CSV table of C-alpha atoms and ligand atoms in Angstrom, one decimal:
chain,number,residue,atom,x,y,z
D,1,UNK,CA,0.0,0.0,0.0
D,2,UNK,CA,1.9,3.2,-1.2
D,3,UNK,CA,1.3,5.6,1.7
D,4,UNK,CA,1.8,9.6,2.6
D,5,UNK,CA,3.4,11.0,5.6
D,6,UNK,CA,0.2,12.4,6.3
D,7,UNK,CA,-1.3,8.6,5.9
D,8,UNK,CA,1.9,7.2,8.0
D,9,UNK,CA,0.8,9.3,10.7
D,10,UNK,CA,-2.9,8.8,10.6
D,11,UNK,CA,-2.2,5.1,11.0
D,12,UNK,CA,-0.2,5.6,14.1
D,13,UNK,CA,-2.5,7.6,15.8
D,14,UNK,CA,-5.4,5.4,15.4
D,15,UNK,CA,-2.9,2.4,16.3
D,16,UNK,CA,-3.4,4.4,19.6
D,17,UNK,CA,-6.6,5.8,19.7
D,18,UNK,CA,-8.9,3.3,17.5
D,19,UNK,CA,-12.3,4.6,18.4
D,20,UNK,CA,-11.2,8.3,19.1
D,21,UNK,CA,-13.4,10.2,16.5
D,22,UNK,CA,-16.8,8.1,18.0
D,23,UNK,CA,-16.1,8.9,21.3
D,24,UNK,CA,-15.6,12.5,20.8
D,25,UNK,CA,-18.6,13.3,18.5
D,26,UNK,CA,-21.0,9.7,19.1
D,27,UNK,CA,-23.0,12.1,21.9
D,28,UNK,CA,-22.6,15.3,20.5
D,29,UNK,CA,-25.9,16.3,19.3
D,30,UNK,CA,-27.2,19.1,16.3
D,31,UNK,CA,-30.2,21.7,17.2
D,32,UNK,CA,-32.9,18.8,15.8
D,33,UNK,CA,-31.1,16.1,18.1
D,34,UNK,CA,-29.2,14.2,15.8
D,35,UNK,CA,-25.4,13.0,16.2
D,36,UNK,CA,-23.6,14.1,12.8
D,37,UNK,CA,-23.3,10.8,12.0
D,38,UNK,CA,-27.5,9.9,12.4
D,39,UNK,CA,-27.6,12.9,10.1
D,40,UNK,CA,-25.3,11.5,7.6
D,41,UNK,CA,-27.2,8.1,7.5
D,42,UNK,CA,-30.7,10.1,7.2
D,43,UNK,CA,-29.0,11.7,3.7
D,44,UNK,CA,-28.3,7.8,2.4
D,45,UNK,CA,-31.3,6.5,3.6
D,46,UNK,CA,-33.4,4.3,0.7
D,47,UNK,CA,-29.5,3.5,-0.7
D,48,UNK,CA,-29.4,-0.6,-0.9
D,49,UNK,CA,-25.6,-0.3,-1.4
D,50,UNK,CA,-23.5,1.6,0.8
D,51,UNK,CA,-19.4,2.4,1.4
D,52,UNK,CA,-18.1,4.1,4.0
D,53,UNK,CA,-14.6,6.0,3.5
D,54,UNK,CA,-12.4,6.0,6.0
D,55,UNK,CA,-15.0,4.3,8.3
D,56,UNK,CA,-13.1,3.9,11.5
D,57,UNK,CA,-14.3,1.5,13.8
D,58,UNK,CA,-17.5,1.3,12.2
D,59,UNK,CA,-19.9,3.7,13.9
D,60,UNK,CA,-21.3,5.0,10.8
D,61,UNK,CA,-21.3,1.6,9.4
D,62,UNK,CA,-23.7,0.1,12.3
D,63,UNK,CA,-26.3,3.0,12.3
D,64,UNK,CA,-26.8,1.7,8.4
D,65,UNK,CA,-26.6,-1.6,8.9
D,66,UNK,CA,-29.5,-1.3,11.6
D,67,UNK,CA,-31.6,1.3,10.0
D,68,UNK,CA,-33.8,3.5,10.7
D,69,UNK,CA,-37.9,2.8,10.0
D,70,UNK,CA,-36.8,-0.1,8.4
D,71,UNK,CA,-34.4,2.1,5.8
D,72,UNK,CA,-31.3,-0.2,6.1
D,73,UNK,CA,-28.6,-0.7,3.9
D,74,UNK,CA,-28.9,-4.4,2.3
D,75,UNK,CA,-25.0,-4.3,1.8
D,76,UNK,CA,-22.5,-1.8,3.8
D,77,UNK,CA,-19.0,-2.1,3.0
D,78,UNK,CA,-16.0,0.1,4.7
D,79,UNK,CA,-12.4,1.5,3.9
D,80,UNK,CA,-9.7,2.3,6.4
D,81,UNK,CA,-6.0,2.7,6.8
D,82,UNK,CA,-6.2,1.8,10.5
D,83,UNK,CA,-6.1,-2.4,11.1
D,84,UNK,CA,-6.9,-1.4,14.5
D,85,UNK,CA,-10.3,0.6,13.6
D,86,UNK,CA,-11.2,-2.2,11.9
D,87,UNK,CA,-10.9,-4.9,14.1
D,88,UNK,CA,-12.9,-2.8,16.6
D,89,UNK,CA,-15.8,-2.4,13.8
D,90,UNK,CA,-15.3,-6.2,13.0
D,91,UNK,CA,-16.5,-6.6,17.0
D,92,UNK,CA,-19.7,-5.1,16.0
D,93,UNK,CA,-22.3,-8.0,15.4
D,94,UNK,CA,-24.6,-6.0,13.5
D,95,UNK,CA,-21.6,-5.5,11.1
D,96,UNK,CA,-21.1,-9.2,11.0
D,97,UNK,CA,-21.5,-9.4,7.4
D,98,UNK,CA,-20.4,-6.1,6.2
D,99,UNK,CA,-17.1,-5.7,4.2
D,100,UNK,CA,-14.1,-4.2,5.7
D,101,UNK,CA,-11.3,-3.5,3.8
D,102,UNK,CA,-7.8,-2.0,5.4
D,103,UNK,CA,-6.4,0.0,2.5
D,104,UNK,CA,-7.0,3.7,0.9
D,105,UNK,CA,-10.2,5.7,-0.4
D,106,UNK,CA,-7.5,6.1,-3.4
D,107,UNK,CA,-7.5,2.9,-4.6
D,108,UNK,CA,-10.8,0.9,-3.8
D,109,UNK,CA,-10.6,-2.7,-4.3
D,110,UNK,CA,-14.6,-2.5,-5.2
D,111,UNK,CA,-16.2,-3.2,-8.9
D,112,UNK,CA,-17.0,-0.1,-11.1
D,113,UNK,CA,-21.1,0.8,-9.9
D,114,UNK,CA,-20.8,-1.9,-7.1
D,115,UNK,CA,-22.8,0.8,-4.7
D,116,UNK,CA,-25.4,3.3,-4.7
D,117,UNK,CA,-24.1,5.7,-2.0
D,118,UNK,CA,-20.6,6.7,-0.9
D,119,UNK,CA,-20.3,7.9,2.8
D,120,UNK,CA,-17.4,9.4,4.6
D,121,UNK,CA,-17.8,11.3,8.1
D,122,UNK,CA,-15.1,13.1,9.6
D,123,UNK,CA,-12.1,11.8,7.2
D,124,UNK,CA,-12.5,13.6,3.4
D,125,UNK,CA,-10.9,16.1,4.8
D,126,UNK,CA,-7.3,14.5,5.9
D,127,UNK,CA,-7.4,12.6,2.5
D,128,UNK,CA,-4.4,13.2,-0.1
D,129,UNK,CA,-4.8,13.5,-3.6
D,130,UNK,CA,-8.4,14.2,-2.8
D,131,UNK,CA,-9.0,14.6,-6.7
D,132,UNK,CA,-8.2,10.4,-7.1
D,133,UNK,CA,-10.9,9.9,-4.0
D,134,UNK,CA,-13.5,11.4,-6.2
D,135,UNK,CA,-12.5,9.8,-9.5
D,136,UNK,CA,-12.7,6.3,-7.1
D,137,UNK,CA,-15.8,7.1,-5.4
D,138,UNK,CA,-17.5,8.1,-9.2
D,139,UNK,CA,-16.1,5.0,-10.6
D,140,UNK,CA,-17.7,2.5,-7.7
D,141,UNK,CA,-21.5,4.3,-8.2
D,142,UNK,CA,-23.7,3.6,-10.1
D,143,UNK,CA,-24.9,6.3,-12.4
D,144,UNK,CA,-26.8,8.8,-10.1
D,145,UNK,CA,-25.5,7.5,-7.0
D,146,UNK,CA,-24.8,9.7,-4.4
D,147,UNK,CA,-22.0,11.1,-2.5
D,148,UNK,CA,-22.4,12.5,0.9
D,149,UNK,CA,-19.8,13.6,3.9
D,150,UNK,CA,-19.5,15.2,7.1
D,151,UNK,CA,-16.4,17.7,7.1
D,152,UNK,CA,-14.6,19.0,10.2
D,153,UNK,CA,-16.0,23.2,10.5
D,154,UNK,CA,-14.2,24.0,13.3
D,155,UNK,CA,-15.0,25.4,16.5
D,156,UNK,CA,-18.4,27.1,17.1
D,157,UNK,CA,-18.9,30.3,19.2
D,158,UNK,CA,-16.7,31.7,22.6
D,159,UNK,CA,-16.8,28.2,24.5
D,160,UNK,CA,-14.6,25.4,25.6
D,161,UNK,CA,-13.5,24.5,22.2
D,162,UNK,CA,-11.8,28.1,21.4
D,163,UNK,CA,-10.4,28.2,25.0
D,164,UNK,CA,-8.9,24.8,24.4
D,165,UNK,CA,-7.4,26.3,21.0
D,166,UNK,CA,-6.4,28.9,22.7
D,167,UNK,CA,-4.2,27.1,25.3
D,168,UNK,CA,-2.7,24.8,22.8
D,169,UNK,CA,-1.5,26.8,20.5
D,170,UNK,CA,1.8,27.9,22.8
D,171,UNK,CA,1.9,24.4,23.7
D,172,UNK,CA,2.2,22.9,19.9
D,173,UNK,CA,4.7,26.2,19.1
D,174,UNK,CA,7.4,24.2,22.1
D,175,UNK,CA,6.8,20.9,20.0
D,176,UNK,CA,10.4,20.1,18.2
D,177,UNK,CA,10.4,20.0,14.5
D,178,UNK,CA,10.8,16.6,14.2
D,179,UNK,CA,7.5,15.4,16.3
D,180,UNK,CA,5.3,18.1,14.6
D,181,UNK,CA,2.4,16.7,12.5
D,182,UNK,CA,2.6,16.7,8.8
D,183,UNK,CA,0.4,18.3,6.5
D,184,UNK,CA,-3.2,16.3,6.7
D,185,UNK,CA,-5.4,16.6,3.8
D,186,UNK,CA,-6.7,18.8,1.5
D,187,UNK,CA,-7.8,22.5,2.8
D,188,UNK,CA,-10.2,22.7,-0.1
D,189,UNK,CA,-12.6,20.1,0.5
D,190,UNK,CA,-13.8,22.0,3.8
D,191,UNK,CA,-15.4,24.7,1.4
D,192,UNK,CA,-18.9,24.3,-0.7
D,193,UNK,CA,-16.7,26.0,-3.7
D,194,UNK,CA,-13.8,24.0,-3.0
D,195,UNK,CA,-15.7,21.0,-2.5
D,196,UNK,CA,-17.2,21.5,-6.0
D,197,UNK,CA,-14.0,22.0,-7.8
D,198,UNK,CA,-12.5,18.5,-6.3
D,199,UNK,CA,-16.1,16.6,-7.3
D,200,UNK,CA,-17.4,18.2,-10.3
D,201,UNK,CA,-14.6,16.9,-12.8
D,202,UNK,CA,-15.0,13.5,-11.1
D,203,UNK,CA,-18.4,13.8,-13.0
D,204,UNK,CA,-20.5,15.0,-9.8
D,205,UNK,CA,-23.3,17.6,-9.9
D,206,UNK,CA,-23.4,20.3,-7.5
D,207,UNK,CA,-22.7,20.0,-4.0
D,208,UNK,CA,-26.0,20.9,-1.5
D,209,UNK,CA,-23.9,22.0,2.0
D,210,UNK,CA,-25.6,22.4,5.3
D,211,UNK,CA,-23.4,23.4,8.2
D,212,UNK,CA,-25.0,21.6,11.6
D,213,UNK,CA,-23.5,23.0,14.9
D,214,UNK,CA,-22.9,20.3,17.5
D,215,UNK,CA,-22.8,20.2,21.2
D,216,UNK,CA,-20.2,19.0,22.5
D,217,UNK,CA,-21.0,20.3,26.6
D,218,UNK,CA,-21.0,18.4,29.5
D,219,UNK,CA,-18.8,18.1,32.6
D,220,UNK,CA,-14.8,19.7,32.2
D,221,UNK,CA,-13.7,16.0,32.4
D,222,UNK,CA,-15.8,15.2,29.5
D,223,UNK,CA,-15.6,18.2,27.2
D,224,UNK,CA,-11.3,17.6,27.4
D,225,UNK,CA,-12.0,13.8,26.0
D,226,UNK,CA,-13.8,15.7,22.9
D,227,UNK,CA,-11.3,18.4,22.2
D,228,UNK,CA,-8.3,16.6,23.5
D,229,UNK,CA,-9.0,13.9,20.5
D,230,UNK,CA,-7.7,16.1,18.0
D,231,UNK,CA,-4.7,15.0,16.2
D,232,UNK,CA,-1.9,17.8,16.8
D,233,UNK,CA,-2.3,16.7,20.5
D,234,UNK,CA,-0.5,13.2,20.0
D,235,UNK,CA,2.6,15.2,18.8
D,236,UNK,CA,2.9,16.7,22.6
D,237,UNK,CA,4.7,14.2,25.0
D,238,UNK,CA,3.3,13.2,28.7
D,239,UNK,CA,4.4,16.4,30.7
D,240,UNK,CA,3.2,18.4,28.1
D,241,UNK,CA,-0.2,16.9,27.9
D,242,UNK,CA,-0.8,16.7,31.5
D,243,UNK,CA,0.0,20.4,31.9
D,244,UNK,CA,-2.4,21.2,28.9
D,245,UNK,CA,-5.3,18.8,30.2
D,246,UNK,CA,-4.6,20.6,34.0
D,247,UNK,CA,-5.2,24.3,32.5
D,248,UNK,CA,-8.1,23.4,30.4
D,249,UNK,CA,-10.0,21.8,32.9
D,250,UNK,CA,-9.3,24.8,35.4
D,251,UNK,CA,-10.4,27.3,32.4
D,252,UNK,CA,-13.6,24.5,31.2
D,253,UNK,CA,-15.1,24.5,35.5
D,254,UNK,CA,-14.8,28.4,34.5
D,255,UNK,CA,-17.2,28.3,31.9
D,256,UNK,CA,-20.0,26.1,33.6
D,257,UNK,CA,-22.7,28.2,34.4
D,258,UNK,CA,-23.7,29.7,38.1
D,259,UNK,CA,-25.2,26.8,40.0
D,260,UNK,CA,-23.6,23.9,37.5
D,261,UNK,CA,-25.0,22.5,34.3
D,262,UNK,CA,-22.4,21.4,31.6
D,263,UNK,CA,-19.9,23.8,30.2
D,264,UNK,CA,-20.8,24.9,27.0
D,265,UNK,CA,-19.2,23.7,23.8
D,266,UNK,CA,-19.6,23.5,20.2
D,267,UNK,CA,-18.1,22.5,17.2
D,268,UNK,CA,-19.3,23.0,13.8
D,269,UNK,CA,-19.2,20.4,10.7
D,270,UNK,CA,-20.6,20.3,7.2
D,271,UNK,CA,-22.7,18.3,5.8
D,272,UNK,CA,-22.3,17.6,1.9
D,273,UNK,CA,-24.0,15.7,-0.8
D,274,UNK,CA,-23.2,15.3,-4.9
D,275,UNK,CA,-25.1,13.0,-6.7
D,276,UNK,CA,-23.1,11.3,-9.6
D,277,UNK,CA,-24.6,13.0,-13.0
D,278,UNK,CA,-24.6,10.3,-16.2
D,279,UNK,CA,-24.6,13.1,-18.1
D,280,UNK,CA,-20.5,13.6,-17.0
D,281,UNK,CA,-20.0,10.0,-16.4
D,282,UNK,CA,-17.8,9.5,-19.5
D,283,UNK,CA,-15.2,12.4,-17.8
D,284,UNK,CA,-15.2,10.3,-14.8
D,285,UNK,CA,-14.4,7.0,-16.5
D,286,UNK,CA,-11.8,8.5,-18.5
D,287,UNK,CA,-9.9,10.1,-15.5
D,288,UNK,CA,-10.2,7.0,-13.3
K,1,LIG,C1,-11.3,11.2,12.2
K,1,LIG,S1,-11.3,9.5,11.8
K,1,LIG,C2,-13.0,9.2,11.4
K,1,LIG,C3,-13.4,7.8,11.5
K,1,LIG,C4,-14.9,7.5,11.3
K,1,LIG,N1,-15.3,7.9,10.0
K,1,LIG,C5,-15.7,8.2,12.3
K,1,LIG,O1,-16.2,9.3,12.1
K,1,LIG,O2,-15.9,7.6,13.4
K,1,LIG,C6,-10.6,9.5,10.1
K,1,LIG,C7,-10.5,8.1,9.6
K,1,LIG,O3,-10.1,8.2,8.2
K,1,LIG,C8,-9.2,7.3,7.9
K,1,LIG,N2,-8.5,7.7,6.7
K,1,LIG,C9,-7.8,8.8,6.5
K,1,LIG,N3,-7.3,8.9,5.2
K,1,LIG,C10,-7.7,7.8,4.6
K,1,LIG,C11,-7.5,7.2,3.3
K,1,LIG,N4,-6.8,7.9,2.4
K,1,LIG,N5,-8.1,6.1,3.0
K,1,LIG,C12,-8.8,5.4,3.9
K,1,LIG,N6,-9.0,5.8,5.2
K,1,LIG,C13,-8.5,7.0,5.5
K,1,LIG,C14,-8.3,7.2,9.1
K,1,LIG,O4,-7.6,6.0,9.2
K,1,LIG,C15,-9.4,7.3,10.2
K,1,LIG,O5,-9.9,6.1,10.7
């Protein structure tokens, strides 16, 4: 498998922290009370065939498997560069017959028009050569099948997330060249326009984009496992963690409000959807 330094280093951090991106957004919940990834299987919902890219340890994955008002997936298959994500989805039952394949959204080892939907939550984003993703992902729909993600936005409003910014931005400054993270991804696709420009030669029609704000609040001890499971934090070593976690947690009981209640937090991410236009089909093939 021909790999990036980003790629190297996304595979040693979830080596270490398999389940990281479920456990910091599984709770966190949009104004109309759905997780990010419930509102990512409501876009696919009515698809028979589904693939998940860069699908962790499968929490997407199980949500389509099950269903919702008896909308499952019939097949749901999953792509990841982490063996350890995997083998945590492979515990699920419900994903007992599902497909999971370690290896890169660049080079799927699916048939052309093998499913009807393409998923990805939380990982478009820190993909390289993002242009080769969406020639894959055009080439394993079927005409007008649909692509749809949820992209990292950022953090949302004066809360825990900006002061935990805040604080580690000095701290990742003291990090030594050589432990610093490498570039991740492709800025672009975290913009409707930019977004466009990687899927539209791919033969995609336009993108629709919602941005859902989620809340991420609860107690300081919770609200540090959210933010802390960003990746620039695995580059800081012990003593400079544990000094980080001990200031944010004095800064996140700050924020609670009078009288308790969880500390406010919020982080934004964007939902996107394409669907795959015949009309440009020809483009696609010829690029893939
Ligand atoms: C932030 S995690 C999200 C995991 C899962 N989708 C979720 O939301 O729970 C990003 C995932 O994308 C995977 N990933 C990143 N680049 C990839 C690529 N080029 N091909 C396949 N997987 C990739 C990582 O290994 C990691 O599991």
């Amino acid at each position: 498998m021909v790999t990036t330094a980003g790629e190297a280093f996304l595979r040693g951090f979830h080596a270490e922290r398999p389940g990281v991106t479920g456990d910091a957004f599984g709770h966190g919940r949009s104004a109309d009370g759905r997780t990010g990834y419930e509102a990512l299987r409501d876009r696919v919902a009515g698809c028979r065939r589904v693939l998940d890219l860069g699908c962790g340890d499968g929490v997407l994955l199980r949500l389509l498997a099950v269903g919702d008002d008896g909308r499952r997936a019939e097949t749901v298959a999953g792509v990841d560069l982490s063996p350890e994500a995997l083998a945590l989805a492979r515990r699920r039952p419900e994903l007992a017959r599902a497909v999971l394949v370690e290896g890169r959204a660049q080079q799927l080892p699916f048939a052309a028009g093998a499913f009807d939907a393409c998923v990805s939550h939380m990982a478009l984003m820190l993909m390289d050569d993002v242009e080769r993703v969406a020639a894959e992902a055009a080439r394993v729909l079927a005409p007008g099948g649909l692509f749809a993600c949820v992209l990292g936005g950022g953090a949302a409003g004066g809360e825990a997330y900006e002061a935990f910014l805040r604080l580690l931005r000095p701290v990742l400054a003291a990090v030594p060249e050589e432990r610093r993270m490498p570039p991740l991804g492709d800025r672009r696709v975290r913009s409707r326009d930019g977004l466009d420009a990687v899927l539209g030669p791919a033969g995609f029609g336009p993108v629709e984009w919602e941005t859902l704000r989620i809340d991420l609040g609860g107690s300081p001890e919770e609200v540090w496992r959210s933010v802390s499971g960003i990746y620039d934090v695995r580059t800081l070593d012990g003593p400079a963690r544990a000094g980080l976690r001990a200031a944010f947690l004095a800064e996140a009981a700050a924020l609670a409000p009078p009288g308790g209640g969880p500390v406010p937090c919020a982080f934004d991410v964007h939902l996107a959807t394409a669907h795959l236009t015949t009309a440009r089909l020809a483009t696609a093939a010829g690029r893939g």
